Coordinates of C-alpha atoms in Angstrom, one line a residue:
M26 CA -28.9 34.5 87.4
V27 CA -30.9 37.6 88.0
N28 CA -34.7 37.1 88.1
I29 CA -36.3 38.6 84.9
W30 CA -38.7 40.6 87.0
D31 CA -35.9 42.0 89.2
A32 CA -34.2 43.1 86.0
A33 CA -37.4 44.7 84.7
I34 CA -37.9 46.6 88.0
I35 CA -34.3 47.8 88.1
S36 CA -34.6 48.9 84.5
S37 CA -37.9 50.7 85.2
I38 CA -36.5 52.5 88.2
V39 CA -33.6 53.7 86.1
F40 CA -35.3 54.6 82.9
I41 CA -38.8 55.8 83.9
P42 CA -37.4 59.0 85.6
V43 CA -35.2 59.6 82.5
S44 CA -38.2 59.1 80.2
L45 CA -40.3 61.5 82.3
F46 CA -37.6 64.1 82.2
L47 CA -37.4 63.8 78.4
T48 CA -41.1 64.1 78.1
F49 CA -41.1 67.1 80.5
N50 CA -38.4 68.8 78.4
F51 CA -40.2 68.1 75.1
S52 CA -43.5 69.4 76.5
A53 CA -41.9 72.5 78.0
I54 CA -40.2 73.4 74.7
Y55 CA -43.3 72.7 72.7
N56 CA -45.4 74.9 75.0
Y57 CA -42.8 77.7 74.5
L58 CA -43.1 77.4 70.7
K59 CA -46.9 77.3 71.1
N60 CA -46.9 80.5 73.1
Q61 CA -44.7 82.1 70.4
N62 CA -47.1 80.9 67.7
L63 CA -44.4 78.7 66.3
N64 CA -46.2 75.4 66.9
N65 CA -46.0 74.6 63.2
Y66 CA -42.3 73.9 63.9
A67 CA -43.0 71.3 66.6
G68 CA -42.1 68.5 64.3
F69 CA -38.5 69.8 64.2
L70 CA -38.3 69.1 67.9
Y71 CA -38.3 65.4 67.1
I72 CA -35.5 66.0 64.6
F73 CA -33.4 67.9 67.0
E74 CA -34.0 65.3 69.7
A75 CA -32.9 62.5 67.3
T76 CA -29.9 64.6 66.3
G77 CA -28.8 65.0 69.9
A78 CA -29.2 61.3 70.5
I79 CA -27.1 60.5 67.5
T80 CA -24.4 62.9 68.5
I81 CA -24.0 61.8 72.1
G82 CA -24.4 58.2 71.1
I83 CA -21.5 58.3 68.7
I84 CA -19.3 60.4 71.0
F85 CA -20.0 58.1 74.0
T86 CA -19.6 54.8 71.9
L87 CA -16.4 55.8 70.1
F88 CA -14.6 58.0 72.6
L89 CA -16.0 57.8 76.2
S90 CA -17.1 54.2 76.6
G91 CA -14.5 52.3 78.6
E92 CA -12.8 55.5 79.8
M93 CA -15.2 56.4 82.6
S94 CA -17.1 54.3 85.2
T95 CA -20.9 54.1 85.1
L96 CA -21.2 56.3 88.1
I97 CA -19.1 59.1 86.6
T98 CA -20.9 58.8 83.3
L99 CA -24.3 59.2 85.0
Y100 CA -23.0 62.1 86.9
W101 CA -22.0 63.9 83.6
I102 CA -25.5 63.1 82.2
G103 CA -26.9 64.8 85.3
I104 CA -24.9 67.9 84.6
I105 CA -26.1 68.0 81.0
N106 CA -29.7 67.7 82.2
I107 CA -29.3 70.6 84.7
A108 CA -27.8 72.7 81.8
A109 CA -30.8 71.8 79.6
V110 CA -33.3 72.8 82.3
Y111 CA -31.4 76.0 82.8
I112 CA -31.7 76.9 79.1
I113 CA -35.5 76.0 79.1
F114 CA -36.2 78.4 82.0
R115 CA -34.2 81.3 80.7
E116 CA -37.2 83.8 80.7
K117 CA -36.4 87.0 82.4
D118 CA -39.4 87.1 84.7
I119 CA -39.2 86.6 88.4
Q120 CA -40.0 82.9 88.3
G121 CA -37.4 82.2 85.6
E122 CA -34.7 84.1 87.6
I123 CA -35.5 82.2 90.8
I124 CA -35.3 78.9 88.9
Q125 CA -32.0 79.9 87.3
V126 CA -30.5 80.8 90.7
I127 CA -31.5 77.5 92.2
L128 CA -30.2 75.6 89.2
S129 CA -26.9 77.5 89.4
F130 CA -26.5 76.6 93.1
I131 CA -27.4 72.9 92.3
L132 CA -24.8 72.8 89.5
I133 CA -22.1 74.2 91.8
L134 CA -22.9 71.5 94.4
Y135 CA -23.0 68.9 91.6
L136 CA -19.5 69.9 90.3
V137 CA -17.8 69.8 93.7
P138 CA -17.6 66.0 94.0
L139 CA -16.5 65.7 90.4
F140 CA -13.5 67.9 90.8
T141 CA -12.5 66.7 94.3
N142 CA -12.1 63.0 93.3
F143 CA -15.0 62.3 95.7
L144 CA -16.8 60.4 93.0
E145 CA -13.8 58.1 92.4
K146 CA -13.7 57.3 96.1
I147 CA -17.4 56.4 96.1
D148 CA -16.8 54.2 93.1
K149 CA -14.0 52.4 94.8
E150 CA -15.9 52.1 98.1
S151 CA -18.9 50.5 96.3
E152 CA -16.5 48.1 94.6
I153 CA -15.1 47.1 98.0
V154 CA -18.6 46.5 99.3
N155 CA -19.6 44.3 96.4
Y156 CA -16.4 42.2 96.7
S157 CA -15.9 42.4 100.4
K158 CA -15.2 38.7 100.6
Y159 CA -12.3 39.0 98.1
D160 CA -9.1 40.9 97.6
V161 CA -9.6 43.1 94.5
L162 CA -6.3 42.5 92.6
K163 CA -7.1 44.4 89.4
N164 CA -10.1 46.0 87.7
K165 CA -10.8 47.9 84.5
E166 CA -13.8 49.6 82.8
L167 CA -14.0 48.2 79.3
K168 CA -16.3 49.2 76.5
T169 CA -18.4 46.1 77.1
G170 CA -18.5 46.4 80.9
K171 CA -16.3 46.1 84.0
V172 CA -13.9 43.3 84.6
I173 CA -12.5 42.5 88.0
I174 CA -9.9 40.0 89.1
T175 CA -10.2 38.9 92.7
G176 CA -8.3 36.7 95.1
F177 CA -9.4 34.5 97.9
N178 CA -7.3 31.9 99.7
D179 CA -5.0 31.6 96.6
I180 CA -8.0 31.2 94.3
K181 CA -8.3 33.8 91.6
S182 CA -11.6 34.7 90.0
I183 CA -12.7 36.9 87.2
F184 CA -15.9 38.8 87.4
F185 CA -17.5 40.5 84.4
N186 CA -20.3 43.1 85.0
G187 CA -20.8 41.7 88.5
N188 CA -21.1 38.1 87.4
L189 CA -18.6 35.3 88.1
H190 CA -17.1 34.5 84.7
Y191 CA -14.1 32.4 85.4
V192 CA -12.4 30.7 88.4
I193 CA -8.8 30.1 87.5
D194 CA -7.8 26.4 87.5
D195 CA -11.4 25.4 88.4
L196 CA -12.1 21.7 88.5
K197 CA -14.5 21.9 85.5
Y198 CA -11.6 22.8 83.2
K199 CA -9.8 19.6 84.2
E200 CA -13.0 17.7 83.6
I201 CA -13.9 19.1 80.2
T202 CA -10.4 18.8 78.8
G203 CA -10.0 15.3 80.3
W204 CA -13.3 14.0 78.8
A205 CA -12.5 15.7 75.5
I206 CA -9.0 14.2 75.0
L207 CA -9.6 10.8 76.6
S208 CA -12.8 10.0 74.7
S209 CA -11.7 11.2 71.3
N210 CA -10.5 9.0 68.5
R211 CA -7.6 11.3 67.7
N212 CA -6.6 14.6 69.3
E213 CA -3.7 16.1 67.2
N214 CA -5.5 19.3 66.3
V215 CA -7.7 21.0 69.0
L216 CA -10.0 24.0 68.8
L217 CA -10.6 25.6 72.2
I218 CA -13.3 28.3 72.5
N219 CA -13.0 30.3 75.7
A220 CA -11.5 29.7 79.1
G221 CA -8.0 29.2 77.9
Y222 CA -6.4 31.5 80.5
A223 CA -8.8 30.1 83.1
G224 CA -7.1 26.7 83.0
C225 CA -8.0 24.9 79.8
L226 CA -4.8 25.7 77.9
K227 CA -2.7 24.5 80.9
E228 CA -4.6 21.3 81.0
L229 CA -4.4 20.7 77.3
K230 CA -0.7 21.2 77.3
K231 CA -0.3 18.2 79.5
Y232 CA -1.3 15.9 76.7
K233 CA 1.7 15.2 74.5
S234 CA -0.4 13.8 71.6
I235 CA -1.8 17.3 70.9
K236 CA 0.2 18.9 68.1
S237 CA -1.6 22.2 67.7
I238 CA -4.2 24.3 69.5
D239 CA -6.3 27.1 68.1
Y240 CA -7.6 29.2 70.9
I241 CA -10.5 31.7 70.5
E242 CA -11.6 34.0 73.3
N243 CA -14.9 35.7 72.6
D244 CA -14.4 39.1 74.2
N245 CA -11.4 40.9 72.7
E246 CA -11.0 43.5 75.5
E247 CA -11.5 41.1 78.4
A248 CA -9.0 38.7 76.9
K249 CA -6.3 41.3 76.5
F250 CA -7.0 42.5 80.1
I251 CA -6.6 38.9 81.4
E252 CA -3.5 38.4 79.3
N253 CA -2.0 41.6 80.6
Y254 CA -2.5 40.4 84.2
F255 CA -1.6 36.7 84.0
G256 CA 0.8 37.0 81.1
K257 CA 0.6 35.2 77.8
P258 CA 1.7 31.6 78.1
N259 CA 4.8 30.8 76.1
Y260 CA 3.3 27.9 74.1
D261 CA 4.8 27.4 70.6
N262 CA 2.0 25.4 69.1
V263 CA -1.0 27.7 70.2
N264 CA -2.7 30.1 67.8
Y265 CA -4.5 32.9 69.5
Y266 CA -7.6 34.8 68.3
Y267 CA -9.5 37.3 70.3
G268 CA -12.9 38.0 69.0
D269 CA -16.3 36.4 68.6
A270 CA -16.0 32.7 67.7
I271 CA -19.1 32.6 65.5
Y272 CA -17.9 35.6 63.5
Y273 CA -14.4 34.2 63.2
L274 CA -15.4 30.8 62.1
S275 CA -18.1 32.0 59.6
K276 CA -16.1 34.7 58.0
N277 CA -12.6 33.1 57.9
K278 CA -12.2 30.0 55.8
I279 CA -9.8 28.0 57.9
N280 CA -8.1 25.2 56.0
K281 CA -7.9 22.8 58.9
K282 CA -10.0 20.1 60.4
F283 CA -10.0 19.7 64.1
D284 CA -10.0 16.3 65.9
V285 CA -11.4 17.9 69.1
V286 CA -13.5 21.1 69.6
I287 CA -14.0 22.3 73.2
L288 CA -16.8 24.8 73.6
N289 CA -17.0 26.8 76.9
A290 CA -20.0 29.0 76.9
D291 CA -22.3 30.6 79.5
Y292 CA -25.6 29.1 80.4
P293 CA -28.1 29.9 77.6
S294 CA -30.3 32.2 79.8
T295 CA -29.9 35.2 77.5
L296 CA -30.4 35.8 73.8
F297 CA -26.7 36.4 73.4
S298 CA -25.5 33.3 75.2
A299 CA -28.1 31.0 73.6
R300 CA -26.5 31.6 70.2
Y301 CA -23.6 29.3 71.1
F302 CA -26.0 26.4 71.5
T303 CA -28.0 26.7 68.3
R304 CA -28.5 24.2 65.5
E305 CA -26.8 26.6 63.1
F306 CA -23.7 27.1 65.3
F307 CA -23.3 23.4 65.8
N308 CA -23.6 23.0 62.0
L309 CA -20.9 25.6 61.6
L310 CA -18.6 23.8 64.0
K311 CA -19.3 20.5 62.2
N312 CA -17.7 21.9 59.1
Y313 CA -14.4 22.3 61.0
I314 CA -14.5 18.9 62.7
A315 CA -12.8 15.9 61.2
D316 CA -14.9 12.9 60.1
D317 CA -14.1 11.1 63.3
G318 CA -13.7 14.3 65.4
L319 CA -15.5 15.2 68.6
L320 CA -17.3 18.3 69.9
I321 CA -17.7 18.7 73.7
F322 CA -19.6 21.3 75.6
S323 CA -21.3 21.5 79.0
I324 CA -24.4 23.0 80.6
R325 CA -24.7 23.6 84.4
A326 CA -27.1 20.9 85.6
G327 CA -26.4 19.3 89.1
E328 CA -24.9 15.9 89.7
N329 CA -27.4 14.2 91.9
F330 CA -30.6 16.1 90.9
I331 CA -31.3 18.0 87.8
D332 CA -33.9 20.7 88.4
K333 CA -37.0 20.1 86.3
K334 CA -36.8 23.7 85.2
I335 CA -33.5 23.0 83.5
Y336 CA -34.6 20.0 81.5
P337 CA -36.4 22.0 78.8
V338 CA -33.2 23.9 78.2
L339 CA -31.2 20.7 78.1
V340 CA -33.7 19.1 75.7
S341 CA -33.7 22.2 73.4
V342 CA -29.9 22.2 73.2
Y343 CA -29.7 18.4 72.9
K344 CA -32.1 18.5 69.9
A345 CA -30.0 21.2 68.3
A346 CA -26.9 19.0 68.5
E347 CA -28.9 15.9 67.4
K348 CA -29.7 17.7 64.1
N349 CA -26.0 17.7 63.3
F350 CA -24.3 14.7 64.9
K351 CA -25.2 11.0 64.7
N352 CA -23.9 10.1 68.1
I353 CA -24.4 12.2 71.3
N354 CA -23.0 10.8 74.6
L355 CA -23.6 12.3 78.0
V356 CA -21.4 12.5 81.1
P357 CA -23.5 13.7 84.1
G358 CA -22.1 15.8 86.9
D359 CA -22.4 19.3 88.3
N360 CA -22.1 20.2 84.6
L361 CA -23.8 17.9 82.1
Y362 CA -21.2 17.2 79.4
F363 CA -22.4 16.6 75.8
L364 CA -20.0 14.7 73.6
C365 CA -21.0 14.9 69.9
S366 CA -19.6 13.0 66.9
N367 CA -20.5 11.4 63.7
K368 CA -18.4 8.3 64.6
D369 CA -18.3 6.1 67.6
I370 CA -17.2 7.8 70.8
N371 CA -14.7 6.1 73.1
L372 CA -16.6 6.3 76.5
K373 CA -16.1 2.9 78.0
P374 CA -14.3 3.3 81.4
E375 CA -11.6 0.8 80.6
L376 CA -10.8 2.6 77.3
V377 CA -10.7 6.0 78.9
L378 CA -8.3 4.8 81.7
Q379 CA -6.2 3.0 79.1
K380 CA -5.8 6.2 77.0
L381 CA -5.0 8.2 80.2
K382 CA -2.2 5.7 80.9
K383 CA -1.0 6.0 77.3
E384 CA -0.9 9.8 77.5
N385 CA 1.2 9.5 80.7
V386 CA -0.7 12.4 82.3
E387 CA -1.0 13.0 86.0
N388 CA -4.7 13.7 86.5
P389 CA -5.8 12.6 90.0
L390 CA -9.4 13.4 89.1
F391 CA -9.6 10.7 86.4
N392 CA -9.1 7.7 88.7
K393 CA -10.9 4.4 88.2
K394 CA -13.5 5.1 90.8
Y395 CA -14.4 8.5 89.4
V396 CA -14.5 7.3 85.8
E397 CA -16.7 4.3 86.5
Y398 CA -19.0 6.4 88.7
M399 CA -19.4 9.1 86.0
L400 CA -20.1 6.6 83.3
E401 CA -22.7 4.5 85.0
K402 CA -25.0 3.3 82.2
E403 CA -28.2 3.4 84.1
K404 CA -27.7 7.1 85.2
I405 CA -26.8 8.2 81.7
Q406 CA -29.7 6.3 80.1
N407 CA -32.1 7.9 82.6
I408 CA -31.1 11.3 81.5
K409 CA -31.1 10.4 77.8
T410 CA -34.7 9.2 78.2
K411 CA -35.8 12.5 79.8
L412 CA -34.0 14.4 76.9
Q413 CA -36.5 12.9 74.5
A414 CA -39.2 15.1 75.9
N415 CA -41.3 17.3 73.5
Y416 CA -39.6 20.6 73.6
R417 CA -38.5 22.8 70.7
T418 CA -35.1 22.9 69.1
N419 CA -32.9 25.8 69.9
N420 CA -32.0 27.8 66.8
V421 CA -30.9 31.2 65.7
F422 CA -34.2 32.5 64.6
A423 CA -36.1 30.9 67.5
P424 CA -33.9 30.8 70.6
F425 CA -36.1 28.4 72.7
A426 CA -33.3 27.6 75.1
C427 CA -33.3 31.2 76.3
F428 CA -37.1 31.2 76.6
Y429 CA -37.1 27.9 78.6
S430 CA -34.5 29.2 80.9
I431 CA -36.4 32.4 81.8
R432 CA -40.0 31.2 81.6
S433 CA -40.1 30.0 85.2
D434 CA -39.5 33.6 86.3
L435 CA -42.0 34.9 83.7
F436 CA -45.0 32.7 84.4
M437 CA -44.6 31.0 87.8
F438 CA -46.7 33.2 89.9
K439 CA -47.0 30.7 92.8
N440 CA -44.0 32.5 94.1
S441 CA -45.5 35.4 96.1
Q442 CA -42.4 37.5 95.4
N443 CA -43.0 37.3 91.6
I444 CA -46.6 38.5 92.2
L445 CA -45.4 41.5 94.2
K446 CA -42.8 42.3 91.5
V447 CA -45.4 42.2 88.7
L448 CA -47.8 44.3 90.8
F449 CA -45.0 46.8 91.4
L450 CA -44.3 47.1 87.6
L451 CA -48.1 47.5 86.9
L452 CA -48.2 50.3 89.5
L453 CA -45.2 52.0 87.8
F454 CA -47.0 51.7 84.5
V455 CA -50.2 53.2 85.9
I456 CA -48.3 56.1 87.4
L457 CA -46.5 56.7 84.1
L458 CA -49.8 56.4 82.1
K459 CA -51.5 58.9 84.5
Y460 CA -48.7 61.3 84.0
I461 CA -48.9 61.5 80.3
F462 CA -52.6 60.6 79.8
N463 CA -55.0 63.4 78.9
P464 CA -58.5 61.8 78.7
D465 CA -60.1 64.7 76.9
E466 CA -57.3 64.9 74.3
F467 CA -57.2 61.1 73.9
K468 CA -61.0 61.0 73.4
I469 CA -60.9 63.5 70.5
N470 CA -58.0 61.9 68.7
K471 CA -57.9 58.3 70.1
R472 CA -57.4 56.7 66.6
N473 CA -54.3 58.8 66.0
Y474 CA -52.8 58.1 69.4
I475 CA -53.5 54.3 69.1
A476 CA -51.8 54.4 65.7
M477 CA -48.7 56.2 67.1
F478 CA -48.5 53.7 70.0
L479 CA -48.7 50.7 67.6
I480 CA -46.3 52.2 65.1
S481 CA -43.7 53.0 67.8
F482 CA -44.2 49.5 69.2
V483 CA -43.4 48.1 65.7
G484 CA -40.5 50.5 65.1
I485 CA -38.6 49.5 68.2
M486 CA -39.5 45.9 67.6
L487 CA -38.0 45.9 64.1
E488 CA -34.9 47.6 65.4
I489 CA -34.4 45.0 68.2
L490 CA -35.0 42.1 65.8
A491 CA -32.4 43.5 63.3
I492 CA -29.8 44.1 66.1
F493 CA -30.6 40.5 67.4
I494 CA -29.8 39.1 63.9
F495 CA -26.6 41.3 63.8
Q496 CA -25.5 40.0 67.2
N497 CA -26.0 36.4 66.1
I498 CA -23.7 36.8 63.2
Y499 CA -21.1 39.4 64.4
G500 CA -21.2 38.9 68.1
Y501 CA -20.9 41.7 70.7
F502 CA -19.2 44.4 68.6
Y503 CA -20.0 47.1 71.1
Q504 CA -19.1 50.0 68.9
L505 CA -21.1 48.8 66.0
I506 CA -24.2 48.1 68.1
G507 CA -24.0 51.7 69.4
I508 CA -23.7 52.9 65.8
L509 CA -26.8 50.8 64.8
F510 CA -28.9 52.6 67.5
A511 CA -27.6 55.9 66.0
V512 CA -28.7 54.5 62.5
F513 CA -32.2 54.1 63.9
M514 CA -32.3 57.7 65.1
F515 CA -31.0 58.8 61.6
G516 CA -33.9 56.9 60.1
I517 CA -36.3 59.0 62.4
I518 CA -34.7 62.2 61.1
A519 CA -35.0 61.0 57.5
G520 CA -38.6 60.1 58.1
C521 CA -39.4 63.5 59.5
L522 CA -37.7 65.3 56.7
I523 CA -39.4 63.1 54.0
S524 CA -42.8 63.9 55.5
Y525 CA -42.0 67.6 55.3
I526 CA -40.7 67.5 51.7
K527 CA -43.3 65.0 50.4
N528 CA -46.7 65.0 51.9
F529 CA -47.2 61.2 51.8
R530 CA -50.3 59.6 53.2
L531 CA -49.7 57.6 56.4
N532 CA -51.4 54.6 54.8
F533 CA -48.9 54.7 52.0
I534 CA -46.0 54.7 54.4
I535 CA -47.4 51.8 56.4
S536 CA -48.2 49.8 53.3
L537 CA -44.7 50.2 52.0
N538 CA -43.3 49.1 55.4
V539 CA -45.5 45.9 55.3
L540 CA -44.1 45.2 51.8
I541 CA -40.5 45.7 53.1
I542 CA -41.1 43.4 56.1
F543 CA -42.4 40.6 53.9
S544 CA -39.5 41.1 51.5
F545 CA -37.1 40.8 54.5
I546 CA -38.8 37.6 55.7
V547 CA -38.3 36.1 52.2
Y548 CA -34.7 37.2 52.3
L549 CA -34.1 35.6 55.7
L550 CA -35.7 32.4 54.7
S551 CA -33.5 32.2 51.7
F552 CA -30.5 32.1 54.1
I553 CA -32.0 29.5 56.5
K554 CA -29.2 27.0 55.7
D555 CA -26.4 29.6 55.8
I556 CA -27.6 32.2 58.2
Y557 CA -24.2 33.6 58.9
Q558 CA -23.9 35.0 55.4
I559 CA -26.7 37.5 55.8
N560 CA -25.6 40.8 54.4
F561 CA -24.7 43.5 57.0
F562 CA -26.2 46.3 54.9
V563 CA -29.6 44.6 54.7
I564 CA -29.7 44.7 58.5
V565 CA -28.7 48.4 58.4
F566 CA -31.5 49.1 55.8
I567 CA -34.2 47.5 58.1
I568 CA -33.0 49.6 61.1
I569 CA -33.1 52.8 59.0
Y570 CA -36.5 52.0 57.7
A571 CA -37.8 51.3 61.2
G572 CA -36.7 54.8 62.1
V573 CA -38.2 56.2 58.9
L574 CA -41.6 54.6 59.8
T575 CA -41.5 56.1 63.3
G576 CA -40.3 59.6 62.2
S577 CA -42.6 60.0 59.2
S578 CA -45.6 58.7 61.2
Y579 CA -45.0 61.1 64.1
N580 CA -44.6 64.1 61.7
F581 CA -47.9 63.1 59.9
L582 CA -49.9 62.6 63.1
I583 CA -48.5 65.8 64.8
K584 CA -50.7 67.9 62.4
K585 CA -53.8 66.3 64.0
T586 CA -52.8 66.0 67.6
D587 CA -51.1 67.6 70.6
A588 CA -47.3 67.3 70.0
S589 CA -46.3 66.7 73.6
F590 CA -49.0 64.1 74.3
L591 CA -48.1 62.4 71.0
Y592 CA -44.5 62.3 72.1
G593 CA -45.5 60.6 75.4
I594 CA -47.5 58.0 73.5
D595 CA -44.6 57.5 71.2
M596 CA -42.2 56.8 74.1
L597 CA -44.8 54.5 75.7
G598 CA -45.1 52.5 72.6
G599 CA -41.4 52.2 72.2
A600 CA -41.0 51.1 75.9
A601 CA -43.7 48.5 75.5
G602 CA -42.2 47.2 72.3
S603 CA -38.7 46.9 73.7
F604 CA -39.9 45.2 76.9
F605 CA -42.2 42.6 75.3
V606 CA -40.1 41.8 72.3
S607 CA -37.0 41.2 74.4
I608 CA -38.4 39.0 77.1
L609 CA -41.4 37.4 75.5
I610 CA -42.1 37.8 71.8
L611 CA -38.7 37.1 70.4
P612 CA -37.8 34.1 72.7
V613 CA -41.3 32.5 72.2
A614 CA -42.2 33.3 68.6
G615 CA -38.7 33.7 67.1
V616 CA -37.6 36.2 64.4
I617 CA -39.8 35.2 61.5
F618 CA -43.1 35.1 63.5
S619 CA -42.1 38.3 65.2
L620 CA -41.7 40.0 61.8
L621 CA -45.1 38.6 60.8
L622 CA -46.6 40.1 64.0
C623 CA -45.1 43.5 63.0
S624 CA -46.9 43.2 59.7
I625 CA -50.2 42.3 61.3
I626 CA -50.0 45.2 63.7
L627 CA -49.3 47.6 60.9
I628 CA -52.2 46.2 58.9
L629 CA -54.4 46.8 62.0
V630 CA -53.2 50.5 61.9
L631 CA -54.4 50.7 58.3
F632 CA -57.9 49.8 59.5
L633 CA -57.8 52.7 62.0
N634 CA -58.0 54.9 58.9
V635 CA -56.0 57.8 60.2

C-alpha cells in the first residue's frame, strides 16, 4: 500500500504546476481585460473556465477515457496549454511576436514524438521497466485504469493500476472456498463476489453438492478483459454478473437465498474498498443468506504475528459483522478468515475432515495436520479477545476501517521519513502561498479573501461528500463520476449567472446553503437503516448547489477584490478542502459530522460580515 504522504507528495508535484498554470492564465487574461477597461466582465472568466472544464470533462469521460494511455493524454493536454498561451500572447508588439515564434517552435518539437510513434515506444518501455521481472502477456487501458496480465514461472498475475490484484490459482482461493464449503451447514446455492476467474470458480466446481453459483465481478471492464484472455468457463450452473456487487444486490430483488456467500474484497485501506466491510453491506448480504447460511470473507493479517497497526482495522470490521450475525468464528492465517452466521458453524476439525471426505474432493491443503493447526482453540481465542478492543464500528457514513488503516502514516512521525515528507509538503504550500499572496491586497480585503477560502473549502467538501455517498451506493461508475464533476462546474456557472441576474446578498446565499445542508442531514438520517435507497437526484442536487455556492460567492466578492488574487484564494481553498476531507475529515468524522462542519464553517463566514 502506498504511504499516504507519498501519495500527497506525488499529487502535489503533478497538480501544483497545473494549478499555477491555470492561475497564471486567469491572471494574464484578467490583466488584459483590465488594460482594455473591461474588468467589469472579469466574472465571466470564471464562467468560461467552468464551461471549458465541463466540455473537456464530458469529452474525455465519454469518448477519450480508455482509448489513450495516461502519457499520451498528458501530452495532448500539454499541446492544448501551449495553444492557450499562444492565444494569450497574440499582441503584435515585438515581445508578443518573439513569444509566438518560441511557442511555435516548441509546438513543432512537441508534435514530432506524437506523430512518429515515439510516445508509444516510451509508454511500452516504461511498462517493461515496471514489470521487468515478469513477461507482459496482455495489457489494456480501461476507463477505470490500466490492467496488465503477466507471467512468471507458469504463474499468471493480474495487475490493476500498478497494484497486484489477482494471482491466478493462488493458495488463498483454495483456502477461502474450502473453509466456506466445509464449514457450512448446506451449500447448494453459492454467491461468489470477485476472484471467480482467479481460481474461486474452479475450486467451487470441485464440490458436487453445489447446485448453483451466482458470480459477481465488481469491475465490468476488467472482468470482460480477463474473460477475453482466459476464456469464459463452460459451467452450466453459473450465473455471471459484471458490475458493482453493492449496486446489484441493493437494486435487484433476487428471489433466492444463498447457503454460502464468499466475499473477496481488497484490504479496506481506501474509502472505496472499506465500503465492502461496513455494517450496512453486511446487513444487505444477510438479506440474501439462508437462515442457517454462512458469509465468509478475509482480511490480510499474518499467520504468526498480527501487526498491532492492523488490529484496529480488524476490530472495526469485526464489530460491523457482529451487528448483523450472532456467531462469528475465526480462522487465522496469512489471511484472517471471518465466518459469520446466525446459526452454529461447523468448525470442529473432525467435522470439517468428515465433510471433505463426504464431498470426495482432492484438496491436499485440507489435510488433518493443517486443519487441526488452523483451528487451534487457544490461538483463535487469543485473537477474539483482542478483537474486543474499544474501536469504532466500520459503517458507510463513518468508514473507520479506512481511517485506522491509514492513521499510522498520518500521525506516526517517529518515522523520520514521514517528517521529511510532511516538511516537503509544507515547503510546497509555502511556495504556492508566496506565489499567489499579495500582502497589501490581502490587508485591504482580508475578510473577503478569508470568506472565499472558506466557501471554496466547503464547496469542494460538499462535492466530495456527495460523490462519496454516490460511490457507496452505485460503485465505481467511472462515466457517472466524471459527469458529477461536470455537474459541480455547471453549478458554478449557474451561481455566477444567478448573481448577475439577481443581486443577492452573500449572507442570504450562505444562509440558504446552511438550511440545505441541515435538510440533507435530516434526509440522510431518515435512510440510516436503508442507505442504499438514497435517491440519485438528491445527490446531484447537493453537488449542483455546492457549485452554485462557490460560483455566486466568487461573483459577489469579485466586485470588492482583485479578480486574479481572488481566483488564487479560491483554488487554494478548494485544494485544502479536497486534501483534508479525503484523508482526514471524512474518515475520522464521517459524513454527518462532516456536513455539520460545513454548516459551522459557513456560519463563521456569516460573522465575517462581508
